[in-house]
PDB file of C-alpha atoms in Angstrom:
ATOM      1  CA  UNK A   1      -4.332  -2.351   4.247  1.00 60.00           C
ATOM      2  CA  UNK A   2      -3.403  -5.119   2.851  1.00 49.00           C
ATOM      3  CA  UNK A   3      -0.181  -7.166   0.951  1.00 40.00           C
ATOM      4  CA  UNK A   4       0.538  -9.009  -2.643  1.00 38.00           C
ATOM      5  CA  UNK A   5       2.050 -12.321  -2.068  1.00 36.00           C
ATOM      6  CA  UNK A   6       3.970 -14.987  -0.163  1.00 34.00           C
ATOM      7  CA  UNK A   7       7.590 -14.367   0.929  1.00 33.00           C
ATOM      8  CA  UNK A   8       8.764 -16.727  -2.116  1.00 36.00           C
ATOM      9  CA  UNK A   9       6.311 -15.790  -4.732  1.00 43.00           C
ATOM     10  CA  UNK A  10       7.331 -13.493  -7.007  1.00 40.00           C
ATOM     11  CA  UNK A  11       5.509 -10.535  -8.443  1.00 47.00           C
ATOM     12  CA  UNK A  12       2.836 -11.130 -10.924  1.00 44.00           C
ATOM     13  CA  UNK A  13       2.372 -15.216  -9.154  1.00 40.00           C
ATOM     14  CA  UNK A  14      -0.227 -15.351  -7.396  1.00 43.00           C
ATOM     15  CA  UNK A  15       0.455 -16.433  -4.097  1.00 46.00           C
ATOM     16  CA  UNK A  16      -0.365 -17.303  -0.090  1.00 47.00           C
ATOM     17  CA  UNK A  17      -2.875 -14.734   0.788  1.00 52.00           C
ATOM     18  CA  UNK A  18      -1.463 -13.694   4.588  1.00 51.00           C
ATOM     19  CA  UNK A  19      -4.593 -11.028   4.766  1.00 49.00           C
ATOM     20  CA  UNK A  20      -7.318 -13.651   4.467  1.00 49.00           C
ATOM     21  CA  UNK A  21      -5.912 -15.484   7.577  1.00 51.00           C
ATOM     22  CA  UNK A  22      -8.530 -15.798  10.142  1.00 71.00           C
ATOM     23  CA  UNK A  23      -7.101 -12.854  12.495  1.00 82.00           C
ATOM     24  CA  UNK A  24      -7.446 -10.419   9.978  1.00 87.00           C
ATOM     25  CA  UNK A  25     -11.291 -11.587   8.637  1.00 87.00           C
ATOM     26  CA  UNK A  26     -12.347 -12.151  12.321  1.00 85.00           C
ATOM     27  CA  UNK A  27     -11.425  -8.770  12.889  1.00 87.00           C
ATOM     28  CA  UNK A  28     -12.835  -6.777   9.923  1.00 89.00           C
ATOM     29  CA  UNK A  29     -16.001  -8.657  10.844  1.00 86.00           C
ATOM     30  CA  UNK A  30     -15.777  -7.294  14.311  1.00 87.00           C
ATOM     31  CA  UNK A  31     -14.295  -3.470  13.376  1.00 89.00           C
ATOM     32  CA  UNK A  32     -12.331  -4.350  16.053  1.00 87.00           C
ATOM     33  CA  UNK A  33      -8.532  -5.023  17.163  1.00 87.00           C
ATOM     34  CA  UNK A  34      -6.249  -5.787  18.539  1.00 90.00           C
ATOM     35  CA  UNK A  35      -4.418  -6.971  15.977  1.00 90.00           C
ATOM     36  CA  UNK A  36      -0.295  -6.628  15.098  1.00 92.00           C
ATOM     37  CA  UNK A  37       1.790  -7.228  12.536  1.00 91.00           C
ATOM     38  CA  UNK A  38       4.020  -9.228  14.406  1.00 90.00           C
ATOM     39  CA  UNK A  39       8.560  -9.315  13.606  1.00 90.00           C
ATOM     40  CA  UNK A  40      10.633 -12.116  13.890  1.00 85.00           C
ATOM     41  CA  UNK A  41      12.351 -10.589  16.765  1.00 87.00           C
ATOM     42  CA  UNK A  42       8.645 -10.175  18.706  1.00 86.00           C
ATOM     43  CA  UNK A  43       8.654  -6.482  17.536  1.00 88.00           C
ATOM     44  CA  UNK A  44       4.469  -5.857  17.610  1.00 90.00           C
ATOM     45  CA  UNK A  45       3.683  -3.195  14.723  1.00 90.00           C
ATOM     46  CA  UNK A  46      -0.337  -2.227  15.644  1.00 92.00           C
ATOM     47  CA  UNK A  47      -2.915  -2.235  13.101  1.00 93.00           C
ATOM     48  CA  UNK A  48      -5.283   0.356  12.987  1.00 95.00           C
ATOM     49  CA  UNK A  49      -8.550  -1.910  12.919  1.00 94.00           C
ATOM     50  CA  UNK A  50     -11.250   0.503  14.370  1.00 95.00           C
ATOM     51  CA  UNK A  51      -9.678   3.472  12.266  1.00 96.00           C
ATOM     52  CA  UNK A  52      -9.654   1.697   8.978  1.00 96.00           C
ATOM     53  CA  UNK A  53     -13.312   0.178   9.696  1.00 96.00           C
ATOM     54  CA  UNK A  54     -14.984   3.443  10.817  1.00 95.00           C
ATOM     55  CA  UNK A  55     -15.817   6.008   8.173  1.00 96.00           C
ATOM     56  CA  UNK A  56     -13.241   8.345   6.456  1.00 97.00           C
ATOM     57  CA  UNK A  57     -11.883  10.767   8.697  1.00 98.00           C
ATOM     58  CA  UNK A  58     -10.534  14.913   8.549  1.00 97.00           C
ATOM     59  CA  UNK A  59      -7.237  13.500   7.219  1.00 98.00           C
ATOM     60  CA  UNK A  60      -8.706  10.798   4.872  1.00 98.00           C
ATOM     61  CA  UNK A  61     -10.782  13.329   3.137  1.00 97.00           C
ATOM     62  CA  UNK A  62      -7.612  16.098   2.241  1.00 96.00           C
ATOM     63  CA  UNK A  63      -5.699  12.955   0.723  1.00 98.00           C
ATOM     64  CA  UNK A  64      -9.362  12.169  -1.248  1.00 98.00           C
ATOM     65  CA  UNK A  65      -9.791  16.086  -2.161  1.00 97.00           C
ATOM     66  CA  UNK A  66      -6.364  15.791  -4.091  1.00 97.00           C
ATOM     67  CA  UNK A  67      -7.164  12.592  -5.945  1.00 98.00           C
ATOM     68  CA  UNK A  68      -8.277  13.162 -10.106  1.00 97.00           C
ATOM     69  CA  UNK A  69     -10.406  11.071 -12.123  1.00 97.00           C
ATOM     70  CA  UNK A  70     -11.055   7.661 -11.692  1.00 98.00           C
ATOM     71  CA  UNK A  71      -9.202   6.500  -8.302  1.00 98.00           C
ATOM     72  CA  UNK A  72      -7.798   2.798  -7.626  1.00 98.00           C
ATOM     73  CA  UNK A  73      -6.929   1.948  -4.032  1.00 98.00           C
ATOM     74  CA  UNK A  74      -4.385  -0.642  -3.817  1.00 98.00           C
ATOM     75  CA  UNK A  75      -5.285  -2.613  -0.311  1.00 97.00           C
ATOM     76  CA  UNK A  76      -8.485  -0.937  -0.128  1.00 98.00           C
ATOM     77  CA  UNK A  77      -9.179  -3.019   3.481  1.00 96.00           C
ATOM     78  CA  UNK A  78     -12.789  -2.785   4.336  1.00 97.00           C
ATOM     79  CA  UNK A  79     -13.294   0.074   1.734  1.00 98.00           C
ATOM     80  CA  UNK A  80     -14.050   3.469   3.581  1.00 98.00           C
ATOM     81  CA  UNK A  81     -11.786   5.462   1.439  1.00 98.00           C
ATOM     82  CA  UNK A  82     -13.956   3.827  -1.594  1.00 98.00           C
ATOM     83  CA  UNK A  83     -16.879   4.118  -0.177  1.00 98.00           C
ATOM     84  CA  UNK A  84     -16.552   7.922   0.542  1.00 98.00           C
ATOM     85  CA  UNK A  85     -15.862   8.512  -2.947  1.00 98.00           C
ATOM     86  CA  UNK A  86     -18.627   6.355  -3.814  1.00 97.00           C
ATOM     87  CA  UNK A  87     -20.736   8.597  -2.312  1.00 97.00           C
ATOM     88  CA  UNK A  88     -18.922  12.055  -3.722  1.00 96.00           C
ATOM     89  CA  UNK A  89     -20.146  10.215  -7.069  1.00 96.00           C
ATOM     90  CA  UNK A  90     -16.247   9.417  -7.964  1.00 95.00           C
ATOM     91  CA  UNK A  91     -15.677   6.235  -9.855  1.00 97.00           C
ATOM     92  CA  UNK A  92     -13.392   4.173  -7.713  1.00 98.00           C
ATOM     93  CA  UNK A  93     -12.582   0.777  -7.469  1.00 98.00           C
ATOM     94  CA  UNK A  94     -10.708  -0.928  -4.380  1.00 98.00           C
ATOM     95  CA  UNK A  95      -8.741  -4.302  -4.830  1.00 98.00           C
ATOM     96  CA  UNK A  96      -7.342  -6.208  -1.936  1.00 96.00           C
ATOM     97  CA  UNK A  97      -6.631 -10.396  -1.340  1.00 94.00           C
ATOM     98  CA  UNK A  98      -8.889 -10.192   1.791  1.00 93.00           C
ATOM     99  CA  UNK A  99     -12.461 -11.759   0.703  1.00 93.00           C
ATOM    100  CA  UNK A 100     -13.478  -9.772   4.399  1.00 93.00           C
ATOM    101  CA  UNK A 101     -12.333  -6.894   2.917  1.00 95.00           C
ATOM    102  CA  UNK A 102     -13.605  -6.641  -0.196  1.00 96.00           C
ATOM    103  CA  UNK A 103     -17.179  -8.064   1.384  1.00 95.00           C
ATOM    104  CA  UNK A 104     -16.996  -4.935   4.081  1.00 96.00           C
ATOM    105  CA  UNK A 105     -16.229  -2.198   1.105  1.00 97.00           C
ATOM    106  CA  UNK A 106     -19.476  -3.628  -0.994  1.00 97.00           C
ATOM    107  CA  UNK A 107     -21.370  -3.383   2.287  1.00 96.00           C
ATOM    108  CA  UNK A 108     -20.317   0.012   2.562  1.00 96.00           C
ATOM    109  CA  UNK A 109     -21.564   1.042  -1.154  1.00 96.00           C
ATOM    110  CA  UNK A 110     -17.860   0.798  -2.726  1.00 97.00           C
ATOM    111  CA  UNK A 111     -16.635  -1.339  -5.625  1.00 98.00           C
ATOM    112  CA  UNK A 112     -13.585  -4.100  -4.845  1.00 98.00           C
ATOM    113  CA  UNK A 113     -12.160  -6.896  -5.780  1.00 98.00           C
ATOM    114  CA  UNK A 114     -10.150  -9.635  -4.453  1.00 97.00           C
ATOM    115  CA  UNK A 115      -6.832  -9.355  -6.268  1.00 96.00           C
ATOM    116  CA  UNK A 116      -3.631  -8.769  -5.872  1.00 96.00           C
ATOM    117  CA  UNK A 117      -2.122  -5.460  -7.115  1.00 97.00           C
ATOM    118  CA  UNK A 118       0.219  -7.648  -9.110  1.00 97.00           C
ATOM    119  CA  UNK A 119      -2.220  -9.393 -10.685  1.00 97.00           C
ATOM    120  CA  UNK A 120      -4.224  -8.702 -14.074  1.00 97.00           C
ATOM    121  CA  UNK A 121      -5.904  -5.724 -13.361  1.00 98.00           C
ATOM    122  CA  UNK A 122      -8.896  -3.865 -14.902  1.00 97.00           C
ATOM    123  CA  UNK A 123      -8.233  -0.763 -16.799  1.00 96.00           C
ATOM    124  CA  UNK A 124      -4.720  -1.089 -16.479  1.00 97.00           C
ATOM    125  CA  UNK A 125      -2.655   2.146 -17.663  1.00 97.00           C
ATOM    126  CA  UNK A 126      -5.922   4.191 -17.438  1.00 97.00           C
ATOM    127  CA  UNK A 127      -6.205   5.231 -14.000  1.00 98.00           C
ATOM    128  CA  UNK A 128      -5.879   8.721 -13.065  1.00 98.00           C
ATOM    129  CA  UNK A 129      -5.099   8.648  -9.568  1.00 98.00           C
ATOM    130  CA  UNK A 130      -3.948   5.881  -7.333  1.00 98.00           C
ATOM    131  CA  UNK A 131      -3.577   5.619  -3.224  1.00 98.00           C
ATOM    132  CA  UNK A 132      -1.289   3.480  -1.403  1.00 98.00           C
ATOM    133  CA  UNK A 133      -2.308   4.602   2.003  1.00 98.00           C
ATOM    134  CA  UNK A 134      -2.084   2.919   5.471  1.00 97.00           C
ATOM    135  CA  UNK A 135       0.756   1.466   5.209  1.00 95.00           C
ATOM    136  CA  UNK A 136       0.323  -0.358   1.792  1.00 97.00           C
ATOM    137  CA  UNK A 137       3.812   0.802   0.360  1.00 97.00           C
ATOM    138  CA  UNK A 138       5.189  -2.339   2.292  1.00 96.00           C
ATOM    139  CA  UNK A 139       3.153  -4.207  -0.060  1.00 96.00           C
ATOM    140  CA  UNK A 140       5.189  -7.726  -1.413  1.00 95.00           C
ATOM    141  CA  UNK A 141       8.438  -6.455   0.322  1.00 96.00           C
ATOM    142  CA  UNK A 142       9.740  -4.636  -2.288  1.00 97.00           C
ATOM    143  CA  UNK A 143       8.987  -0.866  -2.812  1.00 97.00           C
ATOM    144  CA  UNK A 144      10.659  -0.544  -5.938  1.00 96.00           C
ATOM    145  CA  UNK A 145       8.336  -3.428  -7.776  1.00 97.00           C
ATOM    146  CA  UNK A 146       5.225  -1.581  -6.463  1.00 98.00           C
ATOM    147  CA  UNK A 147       6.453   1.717  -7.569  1.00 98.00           C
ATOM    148  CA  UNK A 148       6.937   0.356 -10.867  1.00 97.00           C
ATOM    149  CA  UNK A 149       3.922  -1.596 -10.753  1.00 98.00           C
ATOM    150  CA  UNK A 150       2.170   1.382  -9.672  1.00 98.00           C
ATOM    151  CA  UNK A 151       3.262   3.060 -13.078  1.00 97.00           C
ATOM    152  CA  UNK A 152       1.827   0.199 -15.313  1.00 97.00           C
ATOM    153  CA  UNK A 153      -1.411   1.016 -14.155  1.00 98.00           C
ATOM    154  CA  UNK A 154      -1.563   4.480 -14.240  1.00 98.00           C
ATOM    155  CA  UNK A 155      -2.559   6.757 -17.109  1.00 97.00           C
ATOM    156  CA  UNK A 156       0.386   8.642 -18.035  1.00 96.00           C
ATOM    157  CA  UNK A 157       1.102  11.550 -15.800  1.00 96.00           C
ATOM    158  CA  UNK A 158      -1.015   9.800 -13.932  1.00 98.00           C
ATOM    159  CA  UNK A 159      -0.842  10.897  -9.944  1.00 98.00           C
ATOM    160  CA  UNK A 160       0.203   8.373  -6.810  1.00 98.00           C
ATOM    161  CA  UNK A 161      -0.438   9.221  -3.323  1.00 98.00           C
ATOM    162  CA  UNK A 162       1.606   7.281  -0.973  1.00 98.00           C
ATOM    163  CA  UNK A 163       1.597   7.391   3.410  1.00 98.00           C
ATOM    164  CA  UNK A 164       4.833   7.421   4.781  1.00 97.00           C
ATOM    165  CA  UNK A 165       5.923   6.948   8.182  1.00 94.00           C
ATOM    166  CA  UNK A 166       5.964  10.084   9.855  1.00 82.00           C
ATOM    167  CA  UNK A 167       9.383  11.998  10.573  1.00 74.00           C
ATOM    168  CA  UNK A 168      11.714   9.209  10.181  1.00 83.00           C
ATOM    169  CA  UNK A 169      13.882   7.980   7.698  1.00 91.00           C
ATOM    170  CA  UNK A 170      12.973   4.161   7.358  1.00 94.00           C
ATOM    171  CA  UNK A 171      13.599   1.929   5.099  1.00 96.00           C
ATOM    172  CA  UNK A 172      12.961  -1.744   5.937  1.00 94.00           C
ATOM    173  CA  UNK A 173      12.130  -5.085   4.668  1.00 94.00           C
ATOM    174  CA  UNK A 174      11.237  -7.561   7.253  1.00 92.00           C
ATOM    175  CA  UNK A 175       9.274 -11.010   7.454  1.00 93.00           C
ATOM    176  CA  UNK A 176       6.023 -10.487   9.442  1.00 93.00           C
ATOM    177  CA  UNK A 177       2.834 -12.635  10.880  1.00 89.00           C
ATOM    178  CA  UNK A 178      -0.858 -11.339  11.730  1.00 91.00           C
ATOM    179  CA  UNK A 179      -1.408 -11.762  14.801  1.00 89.00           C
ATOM    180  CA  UNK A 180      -3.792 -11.201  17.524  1.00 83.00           C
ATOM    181  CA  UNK A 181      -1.890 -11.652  20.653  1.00 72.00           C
ATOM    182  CA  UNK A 182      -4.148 -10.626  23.351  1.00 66.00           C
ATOM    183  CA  UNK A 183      -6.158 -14.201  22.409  1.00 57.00           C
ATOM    184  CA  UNK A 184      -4.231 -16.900  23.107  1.00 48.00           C
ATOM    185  CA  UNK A 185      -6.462 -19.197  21.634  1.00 54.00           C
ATOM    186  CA  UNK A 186      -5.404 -17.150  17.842  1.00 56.00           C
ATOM    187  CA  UNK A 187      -2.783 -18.312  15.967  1.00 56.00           C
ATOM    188  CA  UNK A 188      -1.134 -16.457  13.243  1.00 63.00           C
ATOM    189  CA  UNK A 189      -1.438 -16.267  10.023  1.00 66.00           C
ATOM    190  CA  UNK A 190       1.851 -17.393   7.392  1.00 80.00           C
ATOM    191  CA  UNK A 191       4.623 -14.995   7.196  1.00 88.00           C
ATOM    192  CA  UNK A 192       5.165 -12.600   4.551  1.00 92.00           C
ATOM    193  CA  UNK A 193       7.243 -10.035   3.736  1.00 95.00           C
ATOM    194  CA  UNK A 194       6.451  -6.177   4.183  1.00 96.00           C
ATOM    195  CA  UNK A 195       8.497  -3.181   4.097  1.00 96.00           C
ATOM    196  CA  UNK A 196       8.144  -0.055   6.188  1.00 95.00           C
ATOM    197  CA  UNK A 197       9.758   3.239   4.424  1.00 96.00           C
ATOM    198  CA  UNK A 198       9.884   6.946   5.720  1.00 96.00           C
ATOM    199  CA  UNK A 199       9.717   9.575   3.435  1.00 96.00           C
ATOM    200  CA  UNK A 200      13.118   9.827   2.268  1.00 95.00           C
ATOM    201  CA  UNK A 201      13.481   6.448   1.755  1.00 96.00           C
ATOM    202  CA  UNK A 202      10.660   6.674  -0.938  1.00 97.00           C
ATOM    203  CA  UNK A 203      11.477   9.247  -2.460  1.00 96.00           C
ATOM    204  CA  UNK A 204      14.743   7.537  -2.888  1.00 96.00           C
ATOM    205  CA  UNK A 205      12.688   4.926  -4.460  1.00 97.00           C
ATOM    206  CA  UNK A 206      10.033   7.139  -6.487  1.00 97.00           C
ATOM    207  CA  UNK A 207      12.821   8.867  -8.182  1.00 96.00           C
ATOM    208  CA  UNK A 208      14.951   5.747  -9.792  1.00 95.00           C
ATOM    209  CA  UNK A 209      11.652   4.233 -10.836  1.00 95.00           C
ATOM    210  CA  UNK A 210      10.827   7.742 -12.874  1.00 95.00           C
ATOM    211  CA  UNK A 211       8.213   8.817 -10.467  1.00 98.00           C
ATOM    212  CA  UNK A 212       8.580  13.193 -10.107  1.00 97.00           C
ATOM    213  CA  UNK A 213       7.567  14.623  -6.769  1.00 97.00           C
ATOM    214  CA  UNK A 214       4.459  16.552  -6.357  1.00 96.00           C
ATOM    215  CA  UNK A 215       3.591  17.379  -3.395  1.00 96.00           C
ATOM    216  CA  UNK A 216       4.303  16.512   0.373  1.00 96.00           C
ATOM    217  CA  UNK A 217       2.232  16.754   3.619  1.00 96.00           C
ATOM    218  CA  UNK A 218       1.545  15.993   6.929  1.00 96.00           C
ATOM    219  CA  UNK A 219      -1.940  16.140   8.926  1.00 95.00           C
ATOM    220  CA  UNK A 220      -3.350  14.353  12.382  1.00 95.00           C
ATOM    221  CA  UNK A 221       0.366  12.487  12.524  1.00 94.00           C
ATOM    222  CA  UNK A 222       0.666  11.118   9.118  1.00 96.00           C
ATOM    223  CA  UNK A 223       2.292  11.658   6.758  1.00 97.00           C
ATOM    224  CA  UNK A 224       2.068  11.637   2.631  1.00 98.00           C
ATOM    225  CA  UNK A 225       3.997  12.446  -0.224  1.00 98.00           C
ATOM    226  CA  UNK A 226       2.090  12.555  -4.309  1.00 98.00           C
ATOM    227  CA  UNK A 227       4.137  11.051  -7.160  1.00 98.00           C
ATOM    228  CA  UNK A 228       3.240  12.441 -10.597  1.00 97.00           C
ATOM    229  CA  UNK A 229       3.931   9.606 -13.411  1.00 88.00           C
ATOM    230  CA  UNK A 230       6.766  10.876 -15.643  1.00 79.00           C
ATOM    231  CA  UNK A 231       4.986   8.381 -18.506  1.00 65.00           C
ATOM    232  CA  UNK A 232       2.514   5.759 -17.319  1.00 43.00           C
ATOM    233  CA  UNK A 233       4.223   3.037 -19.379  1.00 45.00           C
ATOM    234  CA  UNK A 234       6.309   0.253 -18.289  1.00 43.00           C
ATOM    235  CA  UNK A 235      10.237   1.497 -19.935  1.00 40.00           C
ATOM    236  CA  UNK A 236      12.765  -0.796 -21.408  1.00 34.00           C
ATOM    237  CA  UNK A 237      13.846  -3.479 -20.009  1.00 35.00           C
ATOM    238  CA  UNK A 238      17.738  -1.951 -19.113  1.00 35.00           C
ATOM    239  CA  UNK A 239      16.275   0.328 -17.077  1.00 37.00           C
ATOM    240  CA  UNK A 240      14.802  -1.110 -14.410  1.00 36.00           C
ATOM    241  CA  UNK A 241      17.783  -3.615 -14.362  1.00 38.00           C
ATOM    242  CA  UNK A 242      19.845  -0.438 -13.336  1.00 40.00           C
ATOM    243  CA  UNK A 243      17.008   0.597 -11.190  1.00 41.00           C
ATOM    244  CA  UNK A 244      17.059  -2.693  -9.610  1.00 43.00           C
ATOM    245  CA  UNK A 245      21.252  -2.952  -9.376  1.00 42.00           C
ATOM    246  CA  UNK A 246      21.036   0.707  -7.522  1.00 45.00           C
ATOM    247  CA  UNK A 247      18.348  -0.453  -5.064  1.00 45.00           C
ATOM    248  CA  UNK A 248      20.770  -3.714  -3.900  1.00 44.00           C
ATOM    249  CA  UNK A 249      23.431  -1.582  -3.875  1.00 45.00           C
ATOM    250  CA  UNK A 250      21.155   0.987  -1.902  1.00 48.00           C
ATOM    251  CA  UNK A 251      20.195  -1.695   0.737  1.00 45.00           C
ATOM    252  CA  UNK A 252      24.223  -3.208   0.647  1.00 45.00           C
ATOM    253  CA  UNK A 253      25.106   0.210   1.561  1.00 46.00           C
ATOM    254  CA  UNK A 254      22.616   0.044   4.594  1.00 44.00           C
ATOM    255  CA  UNK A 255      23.633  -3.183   5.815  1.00 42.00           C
ATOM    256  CA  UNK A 256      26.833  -2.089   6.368  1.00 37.00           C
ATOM    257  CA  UNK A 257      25.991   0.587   8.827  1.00 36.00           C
ATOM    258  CA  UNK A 258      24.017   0.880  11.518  1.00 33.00           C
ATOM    259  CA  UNK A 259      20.545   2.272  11.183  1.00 35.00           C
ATOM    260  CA  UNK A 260      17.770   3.867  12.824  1.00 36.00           C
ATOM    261  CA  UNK A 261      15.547   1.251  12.790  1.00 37.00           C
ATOM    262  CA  UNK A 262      18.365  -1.692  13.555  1.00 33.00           C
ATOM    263  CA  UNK A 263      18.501   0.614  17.290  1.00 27.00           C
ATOM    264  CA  UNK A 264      14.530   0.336  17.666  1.00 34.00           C
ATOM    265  CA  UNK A 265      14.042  -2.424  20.816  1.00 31.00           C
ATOM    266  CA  UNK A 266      12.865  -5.406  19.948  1.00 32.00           C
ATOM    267  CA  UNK A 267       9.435  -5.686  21.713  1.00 35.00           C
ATOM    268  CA  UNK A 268       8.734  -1.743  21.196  1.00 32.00           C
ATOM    269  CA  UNK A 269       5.754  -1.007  19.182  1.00 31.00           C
ATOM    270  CA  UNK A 270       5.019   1.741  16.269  1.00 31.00           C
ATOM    271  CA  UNK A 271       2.044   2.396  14.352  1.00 32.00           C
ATOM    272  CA  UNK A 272       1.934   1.966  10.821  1.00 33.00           C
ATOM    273  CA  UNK A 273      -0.731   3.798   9.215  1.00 33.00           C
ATOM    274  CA  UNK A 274      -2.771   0.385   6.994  1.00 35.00           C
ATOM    275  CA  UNK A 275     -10.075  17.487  -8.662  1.00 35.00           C
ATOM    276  CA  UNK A 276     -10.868  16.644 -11.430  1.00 37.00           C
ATOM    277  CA  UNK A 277     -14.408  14.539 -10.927  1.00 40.00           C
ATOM    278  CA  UNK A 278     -15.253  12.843 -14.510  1.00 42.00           C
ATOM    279  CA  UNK A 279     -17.902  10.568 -15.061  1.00 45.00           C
ATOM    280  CA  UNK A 280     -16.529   6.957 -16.447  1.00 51.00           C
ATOM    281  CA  UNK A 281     -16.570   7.093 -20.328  1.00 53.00           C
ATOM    282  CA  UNK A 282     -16.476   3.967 -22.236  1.00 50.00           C
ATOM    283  CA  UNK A 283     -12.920   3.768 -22.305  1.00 61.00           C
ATOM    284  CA  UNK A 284     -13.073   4.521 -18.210  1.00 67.00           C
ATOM    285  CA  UNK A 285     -10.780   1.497 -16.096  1.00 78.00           C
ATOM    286  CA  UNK A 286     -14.498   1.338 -14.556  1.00 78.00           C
ATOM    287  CA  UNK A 287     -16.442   0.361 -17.647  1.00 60.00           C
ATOM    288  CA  UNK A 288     -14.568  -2.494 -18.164  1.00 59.00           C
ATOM    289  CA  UNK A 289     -14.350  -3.933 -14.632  1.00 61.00           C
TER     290      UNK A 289
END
């Protein structure tokens, strides 16, 4: 798991790094939590620290048995979805801003890099299959960037597999920390901003940004849905600007009533979760990394 940039940067700037702060690193280093994403109104969202830092588990591997080609793993965390395909002889590459992170997935056998997903990235518009898993959709704040991010760096009909939260129908921005509040000697790391969506709410999402539905699933609790690429290439201008007028519209709409989420308590908690094998050829994202 892991996010782009600062709460003022925008996308494609780089920015504050909020998963590099210490809580995060010390924890990676340790495989161990706990650690939060922490609201402004105290609401404590866990991170799944000992999950993502153990190997890839039952539900893991039927997300990796649908991926095709060469795989990119946007917030690849300490790399045990990479690694895994590393050693299924897939060519994958993880990115993510945490230097802990990308350290753990080499450690593990897996290629990463530090970098942001809106960042120059290798092979872009040649990757076959990419995962935004563990929560990573809330990546930057702003689903409908990422999606169309996501789409830039895909082949076309390129396929996106993307974890939802399970059963609900969220669709959130909020300002968060990284915090570890069972030491009181931690302090947290900046803010930055992070969305949490259910699966309707990206679909919503998917479908203005030209992304086609194929294929939704649940297993151990989460939950997933996989986006084909209607065309792998970044459209005219115009039509992300209506994309972009029906998501404000979309989220003026939601302000204006009451939601699901705006009745959660604020010191609850809720757990977000951070076939085709080909060998790289020459014009592989891989070969050029």
């Amino acid at each position: 798991m892991s996010t782009a940039h600062g709460t003022t940067t925008p996308p494609g700037v780089p920015g504050p790094r909020p998963w590099s702060a210490d809580p995060y690193s010390d924890a990676l280093v340790t495989g161990r939590g706990p650690l939060f994403l922490r609201r402004t109104d105290g609401w404590l969202l866990p991170l799944e620290v000992e999950r993502w830092c153990a190997r890839a588990d039952a539900v893991d591997l039927t997300v990796l048995g649908r991926c095709e080609g060469t795989v990119l793993d946007v917030g690849c965390g300490p790399g045990r979805l990479v690694a895994e395909l590393a050693a299924r002889g897939r060519p994958a590459l993880g990115i993510d801003v945490s230097e802990a992170a990308v350290a753990h997935t080499a450690r593990l056998g897996g290629q990463a890099l530090r970098r942001s997903v809106f960042e120059p990235l290798p092979g872009e518009g040649r990757w076959d299959t990419a995962l935004l898993l563990d929560g990573n959709v809330g990546i930057g704040g702003d689903p409908a960037a990422l999606l169309r991010r996501m789409a830039q760096l895909l082949t076309p009909g390129g396929l996106l597999i993307v974890e939802t939260l399970a059963d609900v129908d969220v669709d959130e921005r909020v300002s968060v920390h990284i915090v570890r509040v069972t030491d009181p000697r931690s302090t947290a790391g900046p803010a930055f901003p992070w969305a949490r969506l259910g699966t309707p709410a990206l679909l919503r999402h998917a479908a203005r940004a030209g992304w086609c539905r194929e294929g939704q699933w649940s297993a151990g609790g989460r939950s997933f849905v996989a986006l084909r690429n209607r065309d792998g290439r970044d459209g005219p201008d115009d039509r992300y600007d209506r994309a972009d007028r029906d998501d404000r519209d979309d989220r003026d709409d939601r302000n204006s009533r009451s939601t699901s989420s705006a009745a959660e308590p604020p010191n609850s908690t809720a757990v977000i979760s951070s076939q085709r094998a080909r060998k790289p050829s020459p014009e592989s994202p891989l070969a050029n990394r």
